[in-house]
XYZ file of C-alpha atoms in Angstrom:
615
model
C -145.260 145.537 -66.751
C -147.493 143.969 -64.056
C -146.573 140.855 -62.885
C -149.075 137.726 -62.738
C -147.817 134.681 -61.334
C -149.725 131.547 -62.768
C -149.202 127.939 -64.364
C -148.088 126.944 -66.829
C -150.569 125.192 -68.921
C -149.284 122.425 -71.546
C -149.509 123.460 -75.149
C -148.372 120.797 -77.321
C -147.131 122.200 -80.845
C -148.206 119.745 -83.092
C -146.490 118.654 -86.526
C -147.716 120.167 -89.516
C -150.474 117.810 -91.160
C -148.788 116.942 -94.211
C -145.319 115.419 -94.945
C -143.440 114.910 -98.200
C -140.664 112.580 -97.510
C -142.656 109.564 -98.356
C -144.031 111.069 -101.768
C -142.671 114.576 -102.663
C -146.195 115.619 -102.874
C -147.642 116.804 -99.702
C -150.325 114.277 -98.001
C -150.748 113.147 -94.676
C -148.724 109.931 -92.558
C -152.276 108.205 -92.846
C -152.559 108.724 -96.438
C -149.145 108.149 -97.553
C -147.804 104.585 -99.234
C -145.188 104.007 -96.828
C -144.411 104.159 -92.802
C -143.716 107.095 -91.870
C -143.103 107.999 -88.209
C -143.041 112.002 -87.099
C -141.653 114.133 -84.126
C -143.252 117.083 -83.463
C -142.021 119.599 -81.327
C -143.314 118.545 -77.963
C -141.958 115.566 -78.594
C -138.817 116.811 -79.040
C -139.275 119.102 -75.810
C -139.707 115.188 -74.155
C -136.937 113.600 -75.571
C -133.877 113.910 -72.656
C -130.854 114.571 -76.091
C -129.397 117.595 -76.953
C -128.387 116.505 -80.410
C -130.608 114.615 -83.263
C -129.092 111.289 -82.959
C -129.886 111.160 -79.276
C -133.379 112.394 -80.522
C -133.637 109.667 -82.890
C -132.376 107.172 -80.700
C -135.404 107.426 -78.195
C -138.140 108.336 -80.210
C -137.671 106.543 -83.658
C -137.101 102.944 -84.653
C -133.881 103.631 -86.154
C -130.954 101.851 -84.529
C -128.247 104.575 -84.048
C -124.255 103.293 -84.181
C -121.945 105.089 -82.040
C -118.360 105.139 -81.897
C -117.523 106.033 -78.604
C -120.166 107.328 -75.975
C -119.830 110.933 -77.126
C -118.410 110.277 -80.494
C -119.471 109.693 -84.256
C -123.315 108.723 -84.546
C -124.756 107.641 -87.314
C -128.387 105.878 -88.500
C -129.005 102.384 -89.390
C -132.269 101.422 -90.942
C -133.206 97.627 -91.586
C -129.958 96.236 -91.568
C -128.137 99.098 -93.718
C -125.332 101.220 -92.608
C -124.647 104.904 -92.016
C -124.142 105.531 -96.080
C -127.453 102.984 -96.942
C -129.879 105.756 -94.998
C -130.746 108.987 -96.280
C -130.567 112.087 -94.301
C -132.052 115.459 -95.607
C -132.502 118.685 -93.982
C -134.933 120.652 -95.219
C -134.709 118.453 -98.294
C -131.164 118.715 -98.842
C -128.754 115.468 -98.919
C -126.505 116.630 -96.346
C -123.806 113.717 -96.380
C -120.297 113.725 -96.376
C -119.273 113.116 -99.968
C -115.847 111.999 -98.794
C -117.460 109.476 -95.761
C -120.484 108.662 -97.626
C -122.237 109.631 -94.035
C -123.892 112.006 -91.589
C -122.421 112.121 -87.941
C -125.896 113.362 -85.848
C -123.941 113.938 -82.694
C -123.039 117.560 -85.045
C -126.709 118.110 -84.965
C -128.190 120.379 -82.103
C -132.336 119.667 -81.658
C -132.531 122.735 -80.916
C -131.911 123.732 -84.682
C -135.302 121.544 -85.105
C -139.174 122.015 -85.927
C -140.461 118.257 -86.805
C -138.559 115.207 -87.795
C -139.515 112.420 -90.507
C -138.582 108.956 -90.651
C -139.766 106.974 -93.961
C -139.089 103.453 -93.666
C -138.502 101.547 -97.444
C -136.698 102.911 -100.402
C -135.848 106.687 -100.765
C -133.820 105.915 -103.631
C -136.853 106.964 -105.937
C -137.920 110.397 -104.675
C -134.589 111.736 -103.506
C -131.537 109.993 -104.877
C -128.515 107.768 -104.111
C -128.444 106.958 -100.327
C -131.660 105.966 -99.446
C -131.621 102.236 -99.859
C -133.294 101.156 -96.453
C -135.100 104.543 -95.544
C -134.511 108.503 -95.043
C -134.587 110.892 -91.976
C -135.870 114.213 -93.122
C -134.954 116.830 -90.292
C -137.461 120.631 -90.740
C -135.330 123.288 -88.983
C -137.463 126.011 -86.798
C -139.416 128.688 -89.179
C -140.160 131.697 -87.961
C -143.467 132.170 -86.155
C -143.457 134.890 -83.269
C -141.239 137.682 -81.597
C -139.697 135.357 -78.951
C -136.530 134.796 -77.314
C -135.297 132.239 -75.140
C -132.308 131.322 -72.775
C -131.029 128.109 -71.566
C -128.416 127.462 -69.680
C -127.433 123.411 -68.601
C -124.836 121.937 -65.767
C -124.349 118.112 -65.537
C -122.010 115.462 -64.261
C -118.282 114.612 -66.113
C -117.798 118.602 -66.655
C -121.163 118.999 -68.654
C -122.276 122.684 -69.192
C -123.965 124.654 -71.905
C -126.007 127.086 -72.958
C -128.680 128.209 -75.796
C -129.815 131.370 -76.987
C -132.904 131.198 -79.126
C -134.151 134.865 -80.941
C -136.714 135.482 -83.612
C -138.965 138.381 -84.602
C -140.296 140.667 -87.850
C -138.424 143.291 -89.599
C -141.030 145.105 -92.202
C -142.408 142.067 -94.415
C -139.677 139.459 -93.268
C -139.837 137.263 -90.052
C -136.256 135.910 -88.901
C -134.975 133.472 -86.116
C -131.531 132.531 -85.079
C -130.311 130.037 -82.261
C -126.484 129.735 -80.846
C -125.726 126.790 -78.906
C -122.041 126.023 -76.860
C -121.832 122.649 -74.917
C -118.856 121.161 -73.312
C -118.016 118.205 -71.294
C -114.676 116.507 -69.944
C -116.275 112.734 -69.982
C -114.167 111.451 -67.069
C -116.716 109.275 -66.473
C -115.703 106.335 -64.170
C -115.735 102.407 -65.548
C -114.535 98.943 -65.279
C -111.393 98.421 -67.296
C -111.782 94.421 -68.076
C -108.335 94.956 -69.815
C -106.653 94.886 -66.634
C -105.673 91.830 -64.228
C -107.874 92.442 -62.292
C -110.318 94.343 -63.609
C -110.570 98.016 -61.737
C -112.344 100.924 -61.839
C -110.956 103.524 -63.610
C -111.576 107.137 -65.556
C -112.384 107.434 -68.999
C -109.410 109.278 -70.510
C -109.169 111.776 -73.996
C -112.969 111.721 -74.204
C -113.413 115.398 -73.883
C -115.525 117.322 -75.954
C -116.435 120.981 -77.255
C -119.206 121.833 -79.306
C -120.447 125.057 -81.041
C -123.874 125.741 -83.350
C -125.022 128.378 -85.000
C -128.485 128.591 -87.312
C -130.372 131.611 -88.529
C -133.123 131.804 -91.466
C -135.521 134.476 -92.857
C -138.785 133.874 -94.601
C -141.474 136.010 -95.930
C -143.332 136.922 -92.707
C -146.624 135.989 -94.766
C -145.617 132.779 -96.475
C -142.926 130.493 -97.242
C -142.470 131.516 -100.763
C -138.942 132.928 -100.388
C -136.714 131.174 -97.687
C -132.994 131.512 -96.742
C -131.204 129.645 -93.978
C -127.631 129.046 -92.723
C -126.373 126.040 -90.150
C -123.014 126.314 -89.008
C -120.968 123.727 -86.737
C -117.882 123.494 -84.888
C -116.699 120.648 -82.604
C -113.340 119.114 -81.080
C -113.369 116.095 -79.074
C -111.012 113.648 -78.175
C -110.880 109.810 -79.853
C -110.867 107.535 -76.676
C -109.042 103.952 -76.757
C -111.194 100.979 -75.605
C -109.260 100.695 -72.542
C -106.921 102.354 -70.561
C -104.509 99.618 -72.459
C -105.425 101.029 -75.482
C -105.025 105.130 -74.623
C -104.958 107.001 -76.958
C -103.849 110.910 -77.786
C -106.272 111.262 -81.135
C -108.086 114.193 -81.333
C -110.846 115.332 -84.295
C -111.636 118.916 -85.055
C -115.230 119.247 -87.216
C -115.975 122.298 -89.215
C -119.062 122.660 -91.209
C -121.257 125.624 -92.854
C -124.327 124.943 -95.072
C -126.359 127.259 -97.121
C -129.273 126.869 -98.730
C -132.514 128.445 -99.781
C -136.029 128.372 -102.072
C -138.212 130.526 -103.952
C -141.798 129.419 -104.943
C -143.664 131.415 -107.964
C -146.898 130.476 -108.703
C -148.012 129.800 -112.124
C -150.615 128.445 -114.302
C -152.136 125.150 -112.615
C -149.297 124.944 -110.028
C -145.852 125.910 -108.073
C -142.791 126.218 -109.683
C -139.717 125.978 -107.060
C -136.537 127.018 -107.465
C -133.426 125.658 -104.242
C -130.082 125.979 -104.227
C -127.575 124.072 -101.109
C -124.028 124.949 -100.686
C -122.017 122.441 -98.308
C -118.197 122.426 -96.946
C -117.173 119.962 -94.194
C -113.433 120.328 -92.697
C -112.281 117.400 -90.552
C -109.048 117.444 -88.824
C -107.345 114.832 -87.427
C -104.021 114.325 -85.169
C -102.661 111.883 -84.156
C -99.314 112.997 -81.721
C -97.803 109.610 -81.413
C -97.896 108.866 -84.940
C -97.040 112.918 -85.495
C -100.354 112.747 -87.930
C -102.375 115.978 -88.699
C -104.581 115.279 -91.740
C -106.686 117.723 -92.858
C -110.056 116.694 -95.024
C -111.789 119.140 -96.749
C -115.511 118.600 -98.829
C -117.491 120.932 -101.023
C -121.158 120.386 -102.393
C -123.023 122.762 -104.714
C -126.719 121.588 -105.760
C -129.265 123.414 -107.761
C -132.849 122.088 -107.898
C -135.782 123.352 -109.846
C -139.195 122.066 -109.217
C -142.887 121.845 -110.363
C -146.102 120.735 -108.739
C -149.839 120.737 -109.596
C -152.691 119.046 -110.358
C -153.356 117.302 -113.876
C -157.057 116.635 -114.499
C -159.484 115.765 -111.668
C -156.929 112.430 -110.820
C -153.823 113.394 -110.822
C -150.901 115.646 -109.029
C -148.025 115.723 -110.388
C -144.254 116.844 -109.541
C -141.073 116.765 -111.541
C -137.936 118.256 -110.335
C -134.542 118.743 -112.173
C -131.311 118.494 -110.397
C -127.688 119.290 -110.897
C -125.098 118.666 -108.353
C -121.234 118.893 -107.934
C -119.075 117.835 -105.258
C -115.080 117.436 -104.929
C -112.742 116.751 -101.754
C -109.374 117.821 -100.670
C -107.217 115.007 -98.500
C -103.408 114.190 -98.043
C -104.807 110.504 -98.929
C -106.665 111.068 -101.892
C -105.880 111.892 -105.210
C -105.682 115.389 -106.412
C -108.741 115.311 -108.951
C -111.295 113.564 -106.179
C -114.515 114.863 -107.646
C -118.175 114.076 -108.915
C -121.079 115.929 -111.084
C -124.381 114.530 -110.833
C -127.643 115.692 -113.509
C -130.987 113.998 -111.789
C -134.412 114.015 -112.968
C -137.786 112.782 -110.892
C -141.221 112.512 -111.609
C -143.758 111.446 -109.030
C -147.465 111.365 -109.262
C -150.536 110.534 -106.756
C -153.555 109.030 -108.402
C -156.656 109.207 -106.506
C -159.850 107.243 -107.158
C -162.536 106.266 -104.560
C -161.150 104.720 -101.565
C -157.389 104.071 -103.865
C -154.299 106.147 -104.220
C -151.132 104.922 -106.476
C -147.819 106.392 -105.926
C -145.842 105.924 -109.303
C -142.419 107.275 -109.280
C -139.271 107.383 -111.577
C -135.711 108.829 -111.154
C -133.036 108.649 -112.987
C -129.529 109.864 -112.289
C -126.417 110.322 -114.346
C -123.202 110.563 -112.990
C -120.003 111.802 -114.289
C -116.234 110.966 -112.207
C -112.692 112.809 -112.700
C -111.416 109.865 -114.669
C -114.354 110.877 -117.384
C -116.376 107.142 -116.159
C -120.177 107.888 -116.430
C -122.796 106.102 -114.596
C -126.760 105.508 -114.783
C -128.546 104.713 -111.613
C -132.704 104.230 -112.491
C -135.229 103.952 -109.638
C -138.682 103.113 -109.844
C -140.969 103.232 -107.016
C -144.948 101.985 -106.898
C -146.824 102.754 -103.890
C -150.470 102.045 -102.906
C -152.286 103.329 -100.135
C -156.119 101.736 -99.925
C -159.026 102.123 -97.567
C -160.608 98.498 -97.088
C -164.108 100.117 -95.494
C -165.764 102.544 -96.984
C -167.156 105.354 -94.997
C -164.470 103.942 -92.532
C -161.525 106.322 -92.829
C -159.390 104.430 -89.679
C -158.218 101.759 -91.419
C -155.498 101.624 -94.277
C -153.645 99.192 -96.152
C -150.694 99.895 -97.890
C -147.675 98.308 -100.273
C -144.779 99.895 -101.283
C -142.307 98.526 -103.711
C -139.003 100.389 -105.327
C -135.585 99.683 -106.599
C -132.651 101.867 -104.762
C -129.073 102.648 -105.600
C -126.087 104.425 -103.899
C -123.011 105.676 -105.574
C -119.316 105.241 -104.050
C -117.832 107.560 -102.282
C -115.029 109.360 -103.034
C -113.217 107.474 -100.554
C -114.033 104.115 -102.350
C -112.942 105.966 -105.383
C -109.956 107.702 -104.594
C -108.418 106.844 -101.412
C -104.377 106.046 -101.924
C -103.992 103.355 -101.931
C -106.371 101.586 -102.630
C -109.550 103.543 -103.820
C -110.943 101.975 -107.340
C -112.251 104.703 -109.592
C -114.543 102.463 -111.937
C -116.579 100.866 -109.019
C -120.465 100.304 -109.900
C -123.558 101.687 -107.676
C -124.623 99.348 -105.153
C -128.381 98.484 -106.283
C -131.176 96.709 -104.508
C -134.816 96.137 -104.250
C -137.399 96.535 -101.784
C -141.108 95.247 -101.241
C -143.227 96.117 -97.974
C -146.644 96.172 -97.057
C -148.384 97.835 -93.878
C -151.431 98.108 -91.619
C -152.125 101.887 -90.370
C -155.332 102.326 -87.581
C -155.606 105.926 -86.862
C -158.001 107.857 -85.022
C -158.081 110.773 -82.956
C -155.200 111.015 -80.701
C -154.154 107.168 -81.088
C -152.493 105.541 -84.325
C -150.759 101.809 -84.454
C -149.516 100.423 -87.626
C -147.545 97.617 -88.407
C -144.911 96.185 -91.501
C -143.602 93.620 -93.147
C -140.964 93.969 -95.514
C -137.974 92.353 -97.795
C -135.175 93.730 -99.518
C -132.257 92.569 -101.794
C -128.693 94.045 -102.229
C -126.546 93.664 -104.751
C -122.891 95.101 -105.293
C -122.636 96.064 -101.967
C -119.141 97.592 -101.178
C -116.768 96.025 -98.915
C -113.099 97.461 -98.124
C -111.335 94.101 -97.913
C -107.113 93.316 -97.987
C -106.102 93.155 -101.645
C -102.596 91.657 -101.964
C -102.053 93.344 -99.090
C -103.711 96.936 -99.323
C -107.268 97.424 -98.010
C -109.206 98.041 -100.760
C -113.332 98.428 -101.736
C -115.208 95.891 -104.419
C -118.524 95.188 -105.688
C -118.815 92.298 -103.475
C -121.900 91.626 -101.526
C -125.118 90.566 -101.535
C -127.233 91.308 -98.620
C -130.979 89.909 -98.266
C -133.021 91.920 -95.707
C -136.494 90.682 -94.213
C -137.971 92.378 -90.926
C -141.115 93.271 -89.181
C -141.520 97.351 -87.740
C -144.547 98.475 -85.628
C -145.248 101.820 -84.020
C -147.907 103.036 -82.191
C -148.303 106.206 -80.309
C -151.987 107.559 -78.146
C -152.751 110.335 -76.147
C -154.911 110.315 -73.336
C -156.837 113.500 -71.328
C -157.141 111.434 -67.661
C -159.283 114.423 -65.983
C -158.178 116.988 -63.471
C -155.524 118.163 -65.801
C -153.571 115.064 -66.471
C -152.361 114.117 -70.002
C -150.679 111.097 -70.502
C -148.776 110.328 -74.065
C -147.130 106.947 -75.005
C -145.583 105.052 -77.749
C -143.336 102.337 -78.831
C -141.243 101.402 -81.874
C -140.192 97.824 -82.074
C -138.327 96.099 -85.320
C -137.159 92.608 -86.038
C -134.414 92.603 -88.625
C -132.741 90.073 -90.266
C -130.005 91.461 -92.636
C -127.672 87.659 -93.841
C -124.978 87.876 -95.365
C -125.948 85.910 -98.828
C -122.340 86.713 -100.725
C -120.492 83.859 -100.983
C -121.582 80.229 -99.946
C -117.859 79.053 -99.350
C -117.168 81.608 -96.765
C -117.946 81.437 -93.422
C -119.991 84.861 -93.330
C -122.576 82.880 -95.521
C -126.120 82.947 -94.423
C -124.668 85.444 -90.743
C -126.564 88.334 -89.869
C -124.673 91.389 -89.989
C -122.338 92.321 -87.814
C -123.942 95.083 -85.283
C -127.129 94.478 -86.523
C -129.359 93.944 -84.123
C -132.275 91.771 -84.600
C -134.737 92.939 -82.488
C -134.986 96.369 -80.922
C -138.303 97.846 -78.503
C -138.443 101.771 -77.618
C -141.046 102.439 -75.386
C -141.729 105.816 -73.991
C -144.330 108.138 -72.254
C -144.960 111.465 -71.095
C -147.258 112.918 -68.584
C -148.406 116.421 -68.017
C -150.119 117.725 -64.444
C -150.739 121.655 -65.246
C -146.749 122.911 -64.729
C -144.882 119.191 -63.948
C -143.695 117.025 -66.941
C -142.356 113.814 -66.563
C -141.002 111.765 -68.841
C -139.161 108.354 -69.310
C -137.935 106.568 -72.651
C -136.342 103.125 -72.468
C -134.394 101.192 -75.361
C -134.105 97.159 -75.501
C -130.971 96.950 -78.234
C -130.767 93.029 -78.402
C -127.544 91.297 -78.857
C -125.525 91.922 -82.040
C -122.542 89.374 -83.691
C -119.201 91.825 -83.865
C -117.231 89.412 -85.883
C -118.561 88.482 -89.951
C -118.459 84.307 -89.535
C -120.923 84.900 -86.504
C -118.229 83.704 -83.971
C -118.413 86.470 -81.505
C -121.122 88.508 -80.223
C -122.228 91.597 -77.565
C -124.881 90.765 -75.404
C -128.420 92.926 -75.402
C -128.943 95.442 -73.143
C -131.727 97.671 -71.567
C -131.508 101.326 -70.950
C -133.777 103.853 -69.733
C -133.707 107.714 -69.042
C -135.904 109.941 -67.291
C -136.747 113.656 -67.114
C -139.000 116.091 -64.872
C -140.138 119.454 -66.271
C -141.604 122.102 -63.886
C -142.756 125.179 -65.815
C -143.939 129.051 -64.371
C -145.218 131.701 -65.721
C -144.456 135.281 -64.429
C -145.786 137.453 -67.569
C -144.365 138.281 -69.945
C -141.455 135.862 -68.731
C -141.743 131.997 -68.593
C -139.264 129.466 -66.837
C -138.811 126.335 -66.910
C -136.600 123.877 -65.277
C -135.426 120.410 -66.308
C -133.421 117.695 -64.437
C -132.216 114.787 -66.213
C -131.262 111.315 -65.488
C -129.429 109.691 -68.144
C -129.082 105.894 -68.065
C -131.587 105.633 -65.319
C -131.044 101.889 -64.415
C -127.182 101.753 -64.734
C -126.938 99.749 -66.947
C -123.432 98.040 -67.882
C -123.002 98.014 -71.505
C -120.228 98.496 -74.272
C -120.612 99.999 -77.952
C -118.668 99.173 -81.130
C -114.746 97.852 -80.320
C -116.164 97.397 -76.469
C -116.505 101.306 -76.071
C -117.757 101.654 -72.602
C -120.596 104.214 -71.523
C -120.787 106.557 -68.609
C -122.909 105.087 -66.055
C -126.183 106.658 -64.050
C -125.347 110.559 -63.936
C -128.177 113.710 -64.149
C -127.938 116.624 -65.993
C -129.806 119.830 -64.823
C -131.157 122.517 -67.379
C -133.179 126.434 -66.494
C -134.812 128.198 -69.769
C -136.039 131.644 -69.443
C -138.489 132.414 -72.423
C -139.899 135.999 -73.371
């Protein structure tokens, strides 16, 4: 080949016009009766994370929990916790059935096309889980013969590397990525613990980390899919202090399967999926001589049709059938659940109005032969005000949700009560979308109730869950995003998520958690970021305002807020047929001195530094 040196010129790969996580039926952000916010690739080529919750965590209004800096992550949405938010990938409920929860520190980005975040009840379209919202995650699809290498070096003992391929064989396209990151995280704090405080290195908060994804599709369509995620991780389970050191260790195994095939017939699609899941979490504990082994299995079969009904109407209706059972030293032998689900969903379209009716119902079945019936309803409305105006949408969204126990609440010795109900709630919301061109803003207001909320609380002495709270939600959520062209080759791209949540406590007026916000929720969060492009050079900067939190139930403690940044250059070549780019990144750009859950501290200002060689 001849080699031609030249610049790289900024493509950004946009998302795909339509999304279904708000309606199951494919329509547009603008068009659709909720909020939804999306991130497309090149925003995920900004974003300074390696994994999905440090995706989420800059570009999405979703607070993200973590229990140590490099530890468990999981999504909060208006007020709700890790097993109150929905997570699909590629439509698939991906959840621990055991935890009831999705740790996104497991998820590479690079495994990643687009992102989804719906805020307001999922419940409806997708099932138990969704009460305050639902992050749908679209892996990579095949598109070109391309391959890709990227190899990463950072401060505490950070190094990786990626390996993205993809290409056609006859009528099939395929792609496959590999990823292997490691890191000591010796990072250096302040131990408070200590008389007098010192500065000291973060011990046991190693980790290792393996991915693996592959999928082939129809090179001409997406009518028959098949793709395949495995996991692997072992990291260490830090103390909050060097007072507190501790020798626990976690080892994470997970492989998921799943797949669809699409036939056409008369006046519509008929879809057939199928999801296999198994999660393995190990756990030791060498001072307690502890080694638990968990082990989870899900099997879900989905059928599926779509089309239009008369000049008005599209419809869907899906069928569902799910089974899933766990294996633990601390739960009982028959820990299982089957699950039979049935949805239909509609869009009604007159003039300048759309309706979104919706209906689900869902029958469970438990070892102990206790059924249960969860219904969900869901109205949306999505209305243009001005007509012949198109930039201007209101919207209102209102649903009931539901989310079944775990099998933790249900079986866990001791402790664990089989017969508990499905936590229920409802939700109302209603939104202002402007959207035109390259800028959108759109604001929301919104209130939810809880009922039977379950809390693990000390029962005669053993820790056990009940139906006991009631949680009412109220909040405002605004995003906006633009893109500007600046002349002589600039680009500049910037948006911000803010949310004001207020998530009390309404259980019981005698106690003193009556009328508190939830603990580690905070009430007011801002995420600005912005990207610009100059021909090859990229920079980009994200910040996150977390405001302060309460940490104890009565309201009697609390963590201050706290203001981080991170920043990131890009500088791309292009020698055909090879392209390089190379990435420096400075994580927690303003030092900022902060703590997480149980005062976990965070590694202070430190860069990582990143080469990719694409074919």
């Amino acid at each position: 080949w001849k080699p031609h040196f030249q610049m790289w010129e900024y493509v950004a790969e946009e998302l795909p016009a339509l999304t279904v996580t708000a309606t199951r039926i494919p329509t547009t952000a603008h068009n659709a009766p909720a909020n939804i916010s999306t991130i497309d690739s090149a925003a995920i080529a900004a974003a300074s994370g390696r994994t999905v919750a440090d995706l989420l965590a800059q570009r999405s209004s979703l607070h993200i929990r973590r229990a140590s800096a490099y530890g468990l992550a999981s999504p909060s949405t208006r007020g709700g916790g890790a097993a109150q938010t929905l997570v699909l990938l590629d439509g698939h409920r991906i959840a621990n059935p055991q935890l009831g929860q999705t740790d996104l520190s497991l998820l590479p980005t690079t495994l990643l096309q687009s992102a989804e975040v719906m805020h307001g009840p999922a419940a409806p379209l997708y099932g138990s889980d969704g009460m305050g919202g639902a992050v749908h995650l679209r892996t990579r699809t095949p598109t070109q013969p391309t391959a890709a290498l990227t190899t990463t070096v950072g401060a505490f003992g950070e190094r990786g590397g990626r390996l993205l391929l993809g290409d056609r064989l006859g009528g099939w396209a395929w792609a496959a990525t590999a990823g292997y990151q490691q890191r000591t995280g010796d990072f250096p704090y302040t131990d408070d613990a200590l008389f007098p405080p010192e500065t000291v290195r973060r011990a046991n908060a190693d980790r290792t980390q393996y991915s693996a994804y592959a999928t082939v599709q129809r090179a001409a369509s997406d009518r028959t899919r098949v793709s395949v995620l495995a996991t692997a991780a072992n990291r260490g389970l830090p103390g909050a202090s060097s007072l507190t050191r501790s020798n626990e260790r976690q080892r994470d195994r997970s492989l998921r399967i799943w797949g669809h095939h699409r036939w056409p017939v008369s006046n519509g699609t008929l879809t057939a999926r199928a999801f296999g899941q198994y999660d393995g979490i190990r756990y030791q504990d060498p001072d307690r001589a502890t080694n638990d082994i968990g082990r989870t299995y899900v099997a879900r079969t989905e059928t599926e049709w779509e089309g239009p009904v008369r000049s008005r109407w599209t419809l869907n209706g899906s069928l569902s059938a799910e089974s899933s059972w766990a294996m633990h030293p601390s739960l009982r032998s028959n820990a299982h659940q089957q699950q039979l689900g049935g949805v239909v969903s509609a869009i009604w379209t007159r003039n300048r109005l759309r309706l979104y009716p919706a209906l689900r119902v869902d029958a469970y079945r438990i070892s102990n032969g206790t059924a249960r019936v969860a219904t969900a309803p869901r109205l949306g409305i999505n209305w243009k005000p001005l007509s012949g105006y198109d930039a201007l949408r209101l919207k209102a969204h209102a649903g009931r949700s539901f989310r079944m126990p775990t099998l933790n609440d249900r079986y866990w010795q001791p402790g664990g009560v089989p017969d508990l109900r499905p936590e229920h709630g409802w939700s109302t919301d209603m939104s202002a979308r402007w959207a035109r061109n390259e800028h959108h803003v759109e604001g929301t207001a919104y209130q939810q109730w809880h009922t039977d909320r379950i809390q693990w609380r000390p029962v005669e002495g053993v820790w056990s869950p009940r139906n006991v709270q009631r949680v009412r939600t109220r909040g405002l959520e605004g995003d906006a995003a633009t893109r500007w062209a600046l002349g002589a080759g600039l680009q500049l791209t910037t948006g911000l998520h803010a949310t004001y949540t207020e998530a009390l406590d309404r259980s019981s007026p005698e106690t003193s958690s009556y009328n508190q916000q939830l603990p580690y929720v905070p009430r007011t969060t801002i995420k600005p970021y912005a990207t610009l492009h100059a021909g090859p050079l990229h920079l980009d900067a994200s910040a996150q305002y977390i405001g302060a939190q309460l940490t104890t139930s009565d309201g009697s403690q609390r963590k201050d807020g706290y203001l981080t940044a991170s920043t990131q250059v890009r500088l791309a070549y292009q020698w055909d047929p090879l392209r390089m780019e190379l990435r420096l990144r400075i994580h927690n750009a303003l030092n900022t001195t902060y703590t997480l859950q149980n005062n976990q501290p965070v590694p202070p200002r430190h860069g990582t530094l990143s080469l990719r060689i694409t074919l």
